[in-house]
């Protein structure tokens, strides 16, 4: 070959054996006739800009592989990987399909490892009649339909993209009701899958094994983009049953000014943090990083929700300046001033996102981190929004991320908490039943500085300052008597239903 040609990366033959094609490191393709070896019969730069003055096109990235497949009734297919121009910075890996005068560039989610063209005949000396291309990516396997306009991909019969969006939380449920997996599969199969080929998966081989368990198992994954996926884990591999997109509940940011007004997270404001699911009632509750909780109800009927029910909660508690016990004598200490009242009537469901309220100096207050959509929401069969609960800014301070979550479908309750406190919400009545700060649960003393006390010793009036919520103490005067010794609250709160019911009754 001439010395001025760049390095060769791959070679592909024409089926007649009289011609072959080479791919080079400068992004060019050369077609050679075996009877004229002095120079190439044709030189092609698929992604190079052709200059008008007759000069050589600018070099492109290497074409790592090329395949040359012929058809009886039309032009041959030239399929190649790589070869993009150097000025396409940040572009994803591409597979290029050249057929006649058309050139299609198919972007991939991950770098291309290799590809193989599927043909009607296994013999290399006959017209190949290609119908599909199998592309092996670093984290996926993609099959492209060459017989349909636009070259759509085939839908995989098995999942390879559990991390399509990074998994942020995961829950496992065993011995689920027997009708649960068929119900999830029924609504999941109705979800529109646009852009896929209408043909069946073209690769065959192997046998499906039997599951190792005799009871249904389900895995639920929450993802960084706000999606929730239900997986059937009963068989030898995970099979996706149903996918839920929680981000549909909120308004989309059209420009930089519409980005979520939160200091909690810089990226992925819809990411799922915690899941709580009741397999028997099929009620689902998710908590996101933007201090929001969404309650979903399962339904097999499509509905049009005109207004998304919204409930805003203030979980921010501020402490007043308190006098020391020595200076104040026997005066009772000042109790903490909550950022919002705890009465059930304090927070009512809203039919639209609340407006931003700021003081004269511009302090942000009563503002949620995300805007709930104000337009009607079409909800397909499956999980449909019952209620959206959002924590709001209080006096210029953003809400803290939710660290614990539980749902009780028997009583229609959802309870969630963070470093500031906890709230119990009745999702049937769309109202707050209980709103407590951490200091109200554990007493006026710092919970990290509890002093040991003998049970035989009678309690002194000054006490240890702990909030005794055992059966021995029933009055609020005995529960909270001592001044606060610090502001180092708990960073996580585990909810105990019996403890809450006992405390609520007193």
CSV table of N, CA and C in Angstrom, one decimal, residues 38-127:
chain,number,residue,atom,x,y,z
A,38,UNK,N,-2.2,0.0,-6.9
A,38,UNK,CA,-1.3,1.2,-6.8
A,38,UNK,C,-2.0,2.3,-6.0
A,39,UNK,N,-3.3,2.5,-6.1
A,39,UNK,CA,-4.0,3.5,-5.3
A,39,UNK,C,-5.4,3.1,-5.1
A,40,UNK,N,-6.0,3.6,-4.1
A,40,UNK,CA,-7.4,3.2,-3.7
A,40,UNK,C,-8.4,3.7,-4.8
A,41,UNK,N,-9.4,2.9,-5.0
A,41,UNK,CA,-10.4,3.2,-6.0
A,41,UNK,C,-11.3,4.4,-5.5
A,42,UNK,N,-11.4,4.5,-4.2
A,42,UNK,CA,-12.3,5.6,-3.6
A,42,UNK,C,-11.8,5.8,-2.2
A,43,UNK,N,-11.8,7.1,-1.8
A,43,UNK,CA,-11.5,7.5,-0.4
A,43,UNK,C,-12.6,8.3,0.2
A,44,UNK,N,-13.1,7.9,1.3
A,44,UNK,CA,-14.3,8.5,2.0
A,44,UNK,C,-13.9,8.9,3.4
A,45,UNK,N,-14.3,10.1,3.7
A,45,UNK,CA,-14.2,10.6,5.1
A,45,UNK,C,-15.6,10.9,5.6
A,46,UNK,N,-16.2,9.9,6.3
A,46,UNK,CA,-17.6,10.0,6.7
A,46,UNK,C,-18.0,11.2,7.5
A,47,UNK,N,-17.1,11.6,8.4
A,47,UNK,CA,-17.5,12.8,9.3
A,47,UNK,C,-16.5,14.0,9.1
A,48,UNK,N,-15.8,14.0,8.0
A,48,UNK,CA,-14.9,15.1,7.8
A,48,UNK,C,-15.5,16.2,6.9
A,49,UNK,N,-15.2,17.4,7.2
A,49,UNK,CA,-15.7,18.5,6.4
A,49,UNK,C,-14.9,18.6,5.1
A,50,UNK,N,-15.7,18.6,4.0
A,50,UNK,CA,-15.0,18.7,2.7
A,50,UNK,C,-14.7,20.1,2.3
A,51,UNK,N,-13.4,20.5,2.2
A,51,UNK,CA,-13.1,21.9,1.8
A,51,UNK,C,-13.4,22.2,0.4
A,52,UNK,N,-13.7,23.4,0.1
A,52,UNK,CA,-14.1,23.8,-1.3
A,52,UNK,C,-12.9,24.0,-2.2
A,53,UNK,N,-11.7,24.3,-1.7
A,53,UNK,CA,-10.6,24.5,-2.6
A,53,UNK,C,-9.8,23.3,-3.0
A,54,UNK,N,-10.4,22.1,-2.8
A,54,UNK,CA,-9.8,20.9,-3.2
A,54,UNK,C,-8.8,20.3,-2.3
A,55,UNK,N,-8.5,20.9,-1.1
A,55,UNK,CA,-7.6,20.4,-0.2
A,55,UNK,C,-8.1,19.2,0.5
A,56,UNK,N,-7.3,18.5,1.2
A,56,UNK,CA,-7.7,17.3,1.9
A,56,UNK,C,-8.5,17.7,3.1
A,57,UNK,N,-9.5,16.9,3.4
A,57,UNK,CA,-10.4,17.3,4.6
A,57,UNK,C,-9.6,17.2,5.9
A,58,UNK,N,-10.0,17.9,6.9
A,58,UNK,CA,-9.4,17.8,8.2
A,58,UNK,C,-9.4,16.4,8.8
A,59,UNK,N,-8.4,16.0,9.4
A,59,UNK,CA,-8.4,14.6,10.0
A,59,UNK,C,-9.4,14.4,11.1
A,60,UNK,N,-9.9,13.2,11.2
A,60,UNK,CA,-10.9,12.9,12.2
A,60,UNK,C,-10.4,11.8,13.2
A,61,UNK,N,-11.1,11.5,14.1
A,61,UNK,CA,-10.7,10.4,15.0
A,61,UNK,C,-10.7,9.1,14.3
A,62,UNK,N,-9.9,8.1,14.8
A,62,UNK,CA,-9.7,6.8,14.1
A,62,UNK,C,-11.1,6.1,13.9
A,63,UNK,N,-11.2,5.4,12.8
A,63,UNK,CA,-12.3,4.5,12.6
A,63,UNK,C,-11.9,3.1,13.1
A,64,UNK,N,-12.3,2.7,14.2
A,64,UNK,CA,-11.8,1.5,14.8
A,64,UNK,C,-12.2,0.2,14.1
A,65,UNK,N,-13.4,0.2,13.5
A,65,UNK,CA,-13.9,-1.0,12.8
A,65,UNK,C,-14.9,-0.6,11.7
A,66,UNK,N,-14.9,-1.4,10.6
A,66,UNK,CA,-15.8,-1.2,9.5
A,66,UNK,C,-16.2,-2.5,9.0
A,67,UNK,N,-17.5,-2.6,8.6
A,67,UNK,CA,-18.0,-3.8,8.0
A,67,UNK,C,-18.7,-3.5,6.7
A,68,UNK,N,-18.6,-4.3,5.7
A,68,UNK,CA,-19.1,-4.0,4.3
A,68,UNK,C,-20.0,-5.2,4.0
A,69,UNK,N,-21.3,-4.9,3.9
A,69,UNK,CA,-22.3,-5.9,3.7
A,69,UNK,C,-23.2,-5.5,2.4
A,70,UNK,N,-23.4,-6.5,1.6
A,70,UNK,CA,-24.1,-6.2,0.3
A,70,UNK,C,-25.5,-6.8,0.3
A,71,UNK,N,-26.3,-6.2,-0.6
A,71,UNK,CA,-27.7,-6.6,-0.8
A,71,UNK,C,-28.0,-6.9,-2.3
A,72,UNK,N,-29.0,-7.7,-2.5
A,72,UNK,CA,-29.3,-8.0,-3.9
A,72,UNK,C,-30.0,-6.8,-4.6
A,73,UNK,N,-30.8,-6.2,-3.9
A,73,UNK,CA,-31.7,-5.2,-4.6
A,73,UNK,C,-31.3,-3.7,-4.4
A,74,UNK,N,-30.2,-3.5,-3.7
A,74,UNK,CA,-29.9,-2.1,-3.5
A,74,UNK,C,-28.4,-1.9,-3.2
A,75,UNK,N,-28.1,-0.7,-2.6
A,75,UNK,CA,-26.7,-0.4,-2.3
A,75,UNK,C,-26.2,-1.2,-1.1
A,76,UNK,N,-24.9,-1.3,-1.0
A,76,UNK,CA,-24.3,-2.0,0.2
A,76,UNK,C,-24.4,-1.2,1.4
A,77,UNK,N,-24.2,-1.8,2.6
A,77,UNK,CA,-24.2,-1.2,3.9
A,77,UNK,C,-22.7,-1.1,4.3
A,78,UNK,N,-22.3,0.1,4.7
A,78,UNK,CA,-21.0,0.3,5.4
A,78,UNK,C,-21.3,0.7,6.8
A,79,UNK,N,-20.9,-0.1,7.8
A,79,UNK,CA,-21.2,0.2,9.2
A,79,UNK,C,-19.8,0.4,9.9
A,80,UNK,N,-19.7,1.4,10.6
A,80,UNK,CA,-18.4,1.7,11.2
A,80,UNK,C,-18.6,2.4,12.6
A,81,UNK,N,-17.6,2.2,13.5
A,81,UNK,CA,-17.5,2.8,14.8
A,81,UNK,C,-16.3,3.8,14.8
A,82,UNK,N,-16.6,4.9,15.5
A,82,UNK,CA,-15.5,6.0,15.6
A,82,UNK,C,-15.6,6.9,14.3
A,83,UNK,N,-14.5,7.6,14.1
A,83,UNK,CA,-14.4,8.5,12.9
A,83,UNK,C,-15.0,9.9,13.1
A,84,UNK,N,-15.4,10.2,14.3
A,84,UNK,CA,-16.0,11.6,14.5
A,84,UNK,C,-14.9,12.6,14.4
A,85,UNK,N,-15.3,13.8,14.0
A,85,UNK,CA,-14.4,14.9,13.9
A,85,UNK,C,-13.9,15.4,15.3
A,86,UNK,N,-12.8,16.0,15.4
A,86,UNK,CA,-12.2,16.4,16.7
A,86,UNK,C,-12.9,17.5,17.3
A,87,UNK,N,-13.7,18.3,16.5
A,87,UNK,CA,-14.4,19.5,17.1
A,87,UNK,C,-15.7,19.1,17.8
A,88,UNK,N,-16.1,17.8,17.7
A,88,UNK,CA,-17.3,17.4,18.4
A,88,UNK,C,-17.0,17.0,19.8
A,89,UNK,N,-16.7,18.0,20.6
A,89,UNK,CA,-16.3,17.8,22.0
A,89,UNK,C,-17.5,17.4,22.9
A,90,UNK,N,-17.4,16.4,23.7
A,90,UNK,CA,-18.5,16.0,24.5
A,90,UNK,C,-19.5,15.1,23.9
A,91,UNK,N,-19.4,14.8,22.6
A,91,UNK,CA,-20.4,13.9,21.9
A,91,UNK,C,-20.2,12.5,22.4
A,92,UNK,N,-21.4,11.8,22.5
A,92,UNK,CA,-21.3,10.4,23.0
A,92,UNK,C,-20.8,9.5,21.9
A,93,UNK,N,-20.4,8.3,22.2
A,93,UNK,CA,-19.9,7.4,21.2
A,93,UNK,C,-21.0,7.1,20.2
A,94,UNK,N,-20.6,6.9,18.9
A,94,UNK,CA,-21.5,6.8,17.8
A,94,UNK,C,-21.2,5.5,17.0
A,95,UNK,N,-22.3,5.0,16.4
A,95,UNK,CA,-22.2,4.0,15.4
A,95,UNK,C,-22.8,4.6,14.1
A,96,UNK,N,-22.0,4.5,13.0
A,96,UNK,CA,-22.4,5.2,11.7
A,96,UNK,C,-22.9,4.1,10.8
A,97,UNK,N,-24.0,4.3,10.2
A,97,UNK,CA,-24.6,3.4,9.1
A,97,UNK,C,-24.7,4.1,7.8
A,98,UNK,N,-23.9,3.7,6.8
A,98,UNK,CA,-23.9,4.4,5.5
A,98,UNK,C,-24.6,3.4,4.5
A,99,UNK,N,-25.7,3.9,3.9
A,99,UNK,CA,-26.4,3.1,2.9
A,99,UNK,C,-26.8,4.0,1.8
A,100,UNK,N,-26.1,3.8,0.6
A,100,UNK,CA,-26.4,4.6,-0.5
A,100,UNK,C,-25.9,6.0,-0.2
A,101,UNK,N,-26.8,7.0,-0.4
A,101,UNK,CA,-26.5,8.4,-0.2
A,101,UNK,C,-26.8,8.8,1.3
A,102,UNK,N,-27.4,8.0,2.0
A,102,UNK,CA,-27.8,8.4,3.4
A,102,UNK,C,-26.7,7.9,4.4
A,103,UNK,N,-26.5,8.8,5.4
A,103,UNK,CA,-25.6,8.4,6.5
A,103,UNK,C,-26.3,8.7,7.8
A,104,UNK,N,-26.4,7.7,8.6
A,104,UNK,CA,-27.1,7.8,9.9
A,104,UNK,C,-26.1,7.6,11.0
A,105,UNK,N,-26.1,8.6,12.0
A,105,UNK,CA,-25.2,8.5,13.1
A,105,UNK,C,-26.0,8.2,14.4
A,106,UNK,N,-25.8,7.0,14.9
A,106,UNK,CA,-26.6,6.5,16.1
A,106,UNK,C,-25.7,6.7,17.4
A,107,UNK,N,-26.2,7.5,18.3
A,107,UNK,CA,-25.4,7.8,19.5
A,107,UNK,C,-25.7,6.6,20.5
A,108,UNK,N,-24.7,6.3,21.2
A,108,UNK,CA,-24.8,5.2,22.3
A,108,UNK,C,-24.6,5.8,23.7
A,109,UNK,N,-25.1,5.2,24.7
A,109,UNK,CA,-25.0,5.7,26.0
A,109,UNK,C,-23.6,5.4,26.6
A,110,UNK,N,-22.9,4.4,26.1
A,110,UNK,CA,-21.7,4.0,26.7
A,110,UNK,C,-20.7,3.7,25.5
A,111,UNK,N,-19.4,3.7,25.8
A,111,UNK,CA,-18.4,3.4,24.8
A,111,UNK,C,-18.6,2.1,24.1
A,112,UNK,N,-18.3,2.0,22.8
A,112,UNK,CA,-18.5,0.8,22.0
A,112,UNK,C,-17.3,-0.1,22.1
A,113,UNK,N,-17.6,-1.3,22.5
A,113,UNK,CA,-16.5,-2.3,22.6
A,113,UNK,C,-16.3,-3.0,21.3
A,114,UNK,N,-17.4,-3.5,20.7
A,114,UNK,CA,-17.4,-4.2,19.4
A,114,UNK,C,-18.8,-4.2,18.8
A,115,UNK,N,-18.9,-4.5,17.5
A,115,UNK,CA,-20.2,-4.7,16.9
A,115,UNK,C,-20.2,-5.8,15.9
A,116,UNK,N,-21.3,-6.4,15.6
A,116,UNK,CA,-21.4,-7.5,14.6
A,116,UNK,C,-22.7,-7.4,13.8
A,117,UNK,N,-22.6,-7.5,12.5
A,117,UNK,CA,-23.8,-7.4,11.7
A,117,UNK,C,-24.4,-8.7,11.5
A,118,UNK,N,-25.7,-8.8,11.7
A,118,UNK,CA,-26.5,-10.1,11.5
A,118,UNK,C,-27.0,-10.1,10.1
A,119,UNK,N,-26.8,-11.2,9.4
A,119,UNK,CA,-27.2,-11.3,8.0
A,119,UNK,C,-28.0,-12.5,7.7
A,120,UNK,N,-28.7,-12.5,6.6
A,120,UNK,CA,-29.6,-13.6,6.3
A,120,UNK,C,-28.9,-14.9,5.9
A,121,UNK,N,-27.7,-14.8,5.4
A,121,UNK,CA,-26.9,-16.0,5.0
A,121,UNK,C,-25.6,-16.1,5.8
A,122,UNK,N,-25.2,-17.3,6.2
A,122,UNK,CA,-24.0,-17.5,6.9
A,122,UNK,C,-22.8,-17.6,6.0
A,123,UNK,N,-23.0,-17.6,4.7
A,123,UNK,CA,-21.9,-17.8,3.7
A,123,UNK,C,-21.3,-16.4,3.4
A,124,UNK,N,-20.0,-16.2,3.5
A,124,UNK,CA,-19.4,-14.9,3.2
A,124,UNK,C,-19.3,-14.6,1.7
A,125,UNK,N,-19.4,-15.6,0.8
A,125,UNK,CA,-19.3,-15.4,-0.6
A,125,UNK,C,-20.7,-15.2,-1.3
A,126,UNK,N,-21.7,-14.9,-0.5
A,126,UNK,CA,-23.0,-14.6,-1.1
A,126,UNK,C,-23.5,-13.3,-0.6
A,127,UNK,N,-24.6,-12.7,-1.3
A,127,UNK,CA,-25.2,-11.5,-0.8
A,127,UNK,C,-25.6,-11.6,0.7
